[in-house]
Amino acid sequence: MRAMRILLPALVLVMTVSCGPREVRSTVNAGADVERQIDQLLAKMTLAEKIGQMNQVSAGGDVSRYAESLRNGQVGSILNEVDPARINEFQRITVEESRLGIPLLVGRDVIHGFHTVFPIPLGLAATFDPELVEEGARVAAAEAVAQGIRWTFSPMLDIARDPRWGRMAEGSGEDPWLDARMGEAMVRGYQGEVPGPSSMAACVKHFAGYGAAEGGRDYNSTFLTERQLRNVILPPFEAAVKAGALTLMTSFNDNDGIPSTANSFLLKDILRNEWGFGGLVVTDWNSMGEMIAHGFGTDRKEVARLAANAGVDMDMMTFGFLSHLEELVRSGQVKEAVIDEAVRNILRVKFVLGLFEHPYVDEAAAASVQYAPAHLETARKTAEESVILLKNDGLLPLSSGRIRTILVTGPMADAPHDQLGTWSFDGEKSHTVTPLKALQERFPGKVVYVPGLTYSRQQRSRFDDVVAAARRADVVLAFLGEEAILSGEAHSLADLNLIGSQSELLAALKAAGKPVVATVMAGRPLTIERDLPNCNAMLYAFHPGTMGGPALVNILMGDVNPSGKTPVTFLRTVGQVPMYYSHTMTGRPYNGETLLDGIGPEAGQTSLGNTSYYLDAGAYPLFPFGYGLSYTDFTFEDITIDQDSYPVDGTIRVSYTLSNTGRYDGTAVPQVYIRDLVGSLTRPVKELKHFRRVRLGAGESIRLTDEIPVSDLAFWGADGQKKVEPGEFQLWVAGDSASGDPVTFSVR
Ligand code: GLC
């Protein structure tokens, strides 16, 4: 095996990225010895071999189809091969039969688990538990790396405030602070504290602004200002990059007319020069080629030039670099120094991952890691924490002693594939434990299963069979929602109501007169206001993954007290899009004015309201960001801060008494929101700046103190500078973004 022997440096020296007037510390510190070896290797490479490293190929199945390209050094990375033996064959040809033996970087979309599938990322965000999410990412890396996959195209950090957009499922929701904490957790989980031979390189995506697609239609244009980018969209990416993410992916969208894959403001000015990103930038799938469709380039040669000069290092599936870069360099349209920098970034990631030293995977050991009991346990615990209790009239938790017959119904009760959610390519449905299976296991002989609808879009006008079964049952458990295919990439929806005849099914069950618990599994917050009256309780589970069934049963039976919180606003109707908690105030904030049903036939024009709201849908959502009930009750009292006024470099210490005033032990999620009352720009009415999970026994109280650096209140102001602007602020400590009364303080 011809692999270059690398003596990893004992002392990892800090590398700096030279960027004009100032030096910025690189976010990927491979060490001086590795940097030296990169330069030595680069010096040996022909231009064609350098360009080969910048080419990524989706290569699954027959390795022989790619053998010549591998031997010729025309492939730097492959994606979508997951078989360890074939991965080793790809590697063997590359390392042992190419001239320089530079190993491949093998990538895969390991988005929320590999074989053991976790809740979709929106569900992970609902846990408000970065530590557990990090543990889950570590599990995903352990299973994927054991099969030879060393790069995942995750975390997706696109801020999403339009639930029509199907990819809301893949991100951490609407809030930059929660998104950033989840992104950092996943980077740490995938890569470990110091990336090495057991790491899976993270890929922060999609850079940038993809979630603001106009109309919520995937791939659509976005029109984000630089201020909106800097104050809302980019902070999670910066956090993940500074957490050490080794790679980043450009987004499909054009923002304000410029496709991200050719946006040097994003890829150079911000990513490299301001943040010091030292990893590699890969395009999204053919996003380079799609710039022709965007009307931003006439052919592949031109878009390859645009992408290379904008700062793209690796081309996923356009083959624009492989086909045209050599000619572009020869003609001087792309400087070879640009190629060298791209190849350095690629080689740095490969060195840091230890690929030169350890290019092969232990095929014999791969299977033993998959679905390990500890992995399934972590997945179940994560699913439990991801479930949000939206309504409970006291029916939950169920008492097993009073249950003789349980009716299980609905299209998601036994949907082993769809329960895994979108982007779970390698999750095998044979391992999924559905709610039906979990209930049958826990209550043998007591479960009656009448689906009512075999899939969500099925139309039925009558449910006589289900209603008859409901009348014979003690409790009805209806599992509703949307299949995995109805969310995710390219799957935007214009109507967010429960699809098909599901609402009719729930109404029929309600009419049967027995207690009904509705559980919704979906890839987004559906508009379920009309369904709430037709159930005694409602749980919301963003496609909960392999262990969703046991997790839901543990919650239904009270073994686990639900603690999930909404990572996105739940709308009353899709017509309210976009509606999110950290909105600005406007000059006419809603003040409780009359709604449609309060307006008489002779109402004059001026009485039709003078503030910002909908006559037919008001000004508030169904459930706010950060919302979720528990089987117990929590109060936040005696909220105090340690000073009335703080210096810009100070620390706010907010103390409060958290009490569990109910009958069940439970976990609260105290959230600290802050409002900057007056700024050089209009500011959000509140922004999340701290959260934690606190387990508290029934009847217990605890005095807590949270610390918020005043510097966390900085924003990019009218002068284009990021700083804390002195003035008056308000601070809330509450169980969601719409509760509590503020305390005030000032910054001087
Ligand atoms: C897709 C997605 C991206 C994914 C890539 C590779 O089109 O946009 O998120 O990582 O292609 O599958």
mmCIF file of N, CA, C and O and ligand atoms in Angstrom, residues 79 109 153 167 170 205-206 210 249 252 284-285 316 423 489, ligand 1:
data_model
loop_
_atom_site.group_PDB
_atom_site.id
_atom_site.type_symbol
_atom_site.label_atom_id
_atom_site.label_comp_id
_atom_site.label_asym_id
_atom_site.label_seq_id
_atom_site.Cartn_x
_atom_site.Cartn_y
_atom_site.Cartn_z
ATOM 1 N N LEU A 79 -19.242 10.151 -3.472
ATOM 2 C CA LEU A 79 -20.349 10.089 -2.518
ATOM 3 C C LEU A 79 -21.296 8.994 -2.977
ATOM 4 O O LEU A 79 -21.300 8.601 -4.146
ATOM 5 N N ASP A 109 -24.856 11.514 2.730
ATOM 6 C CA ASP A 109 -25.796 12.318 3.517
ATOM 7 C C ASP A 109 -26.216 11.555 4.767
ATOM 8 O O ASP A 109 -27.201 10.813 4.753
ATOM 9 N N PHE A 153 -22.817 15.295 4.815
ATOM 10 C CA PHE A 153 -23.285 16.607 4.359
ATOM 11 C C PHE A 153 -24.323 17.121 5.361
ATOM 12 O O PHE A 153 -25.486 17.286 5.064
ATOM 13 N N ARG A 167 -37.858 21.541 3.127
ATOM 14 C CA ARG A 167 -36.578 21.265 3.774
ATOM 15 C C ARG A 167 -36.501 21.858 5.171
ATOM 16 O O ARG A 167 -35.483 21.687 5.839
ATOM 17 N N GLU A 170 -35.145 19.496 7.646
ATOM 18 C CA GLU A 170 -33.729 19.123 7.764
ATOM 19 C C GLU A 170 -32.914 20.079 8.606
ATOM 20 O O GLU A 170 -31.728 19.839 8.813
ATOM 21 N N LYS A 205 -24.160 23.473 5.849
ATOM 22 C CA LYS A 205 -24.879 23.793 4.613
ATOM 23 C C LYS A 205 -26.228 24.402 4.930
ATOM 24 O O LYS A 205 -26.668 24.363 6.086
ATOM 25 N N HIS A 206 -26.864 25.046 3.918
ATOM 26 C CA HIS A 206 -26.409 25.360 2.565
ATOM 27 C C HIS A 206 -26.103 26.854 2.567
ATOM 28 O O HIS A 206 -26.959 27.655 2.929
ATOM 29 N N TYR A 210 -30.631 29.682 1.812
ATOM 30 C CA TYR A 210 -31.490 28.772 1.043
ATOM 31 C C TYR A 210 -32.897 28.660 1.622
ATOM 32 O O TYR A 210 -33.875 28.517 0.906
ATOM 33 N N MET A 249 -20.892 23.641 2.341
ATOM 34 C CA MET A 249 -21.509 23.437 1.024
ATOM 35 C C MET A 249 -22.254 24.686 0.578
ATOM 36 O O MET A 249 -22.987 25.294 1.364
ATOM 37 N N PHE A 252 -28.116 26.196 -3.496
ATOM 38 C CA PHE A 252 -28.652 26.276 -4.863
ATOM 39 C C PHE A 252 -29.118 27.681 -5.226
ATOM 40 O O PHE A 252 -29.103 28.075 -6.383
ATOM 41 N N ASP A 284 -23.178 22.359 -4.007
ATOM 42 C CA ASP A 284 -24.251 21.384 -3.873
ATOM 43 C C ASP A 284 -24.317 20.632 -5.211
ATOM 44 O O ASP A 284 -23.641 20.968 -6.180
ATOM 45 N N TRP A 285 -25.166 19.601 -5.261
ATOM 46 C CA TRP A 285 -25.228 18.729 -6.427
ATOM 47 C C TRP A 285 -25.484 19.528 -7.709
ATOM 48 O O TRP A 285 -26.575 20.062 -7.910
ATOM 49 N N MET A 316 -19.368 19.174 -7.027
ATOM 50 C CA MET A 316 -20.192 17.982 -6.889
ATOM 51 C C MET A 316 -21.064 17.857 -8.130
ATOM 52 O O MET A 316 -22.022 18.611 -8.299
ATOM 53 N N TRP A 423 -34.455 12.109 4.146
ATOM 54 C CA TRP A 423 -32.985 12.015 4.250
ATOM 55 C C TRP A 423 -32.555 10.964 5.258
ATOM 56 O O TRP A 423 -31.744 11.218 6.145
ATOM 57 N N GLU A 489 -36.339 17.647 0.413
ATOM 58 C CA GLU A 489 -35.945 18.391 -0.784
ATOM 59 C C GLU A 489 -36.977 18.334 -1.887
ATOM 60 O O GLU A 489 -37.503 17.285 -2.205
HETATM 61 C C1 GLC B 1 -28.762 17.481 -2.536
HETATM 62 C C2 GLC B 1 -28.936 18.429 -1.378
HETATM 63 C C3 GLC B 1 -27.761 18.453 -0.446
HETATM 64 C C4 GLC B 1 -27.137 17.066 -0.394
HETATM 65 C C5 GLC B 1 -26.525 16.803 -1.759
HETATM 66 C C6 GLC B 1 -25.872 15.413 -1.838
HETATM 67 O O1 GLC B 1 -29.347 17.980 -3.693
HETATM 68 O O2 GLC B 1 -29.299 19.767 -1.659
HETATM 69 O O3 GLC B 1 -28.239 18.893 0.831
HETATM 70 O O4 GLC B 1 -26.141 16.998 0.616
HETATM 71 O O5 GLC B 1 -27.481 16.933 -2.802
HETATM 72 O O6 GLC B 1 -26.832 14.427 -1.747
#
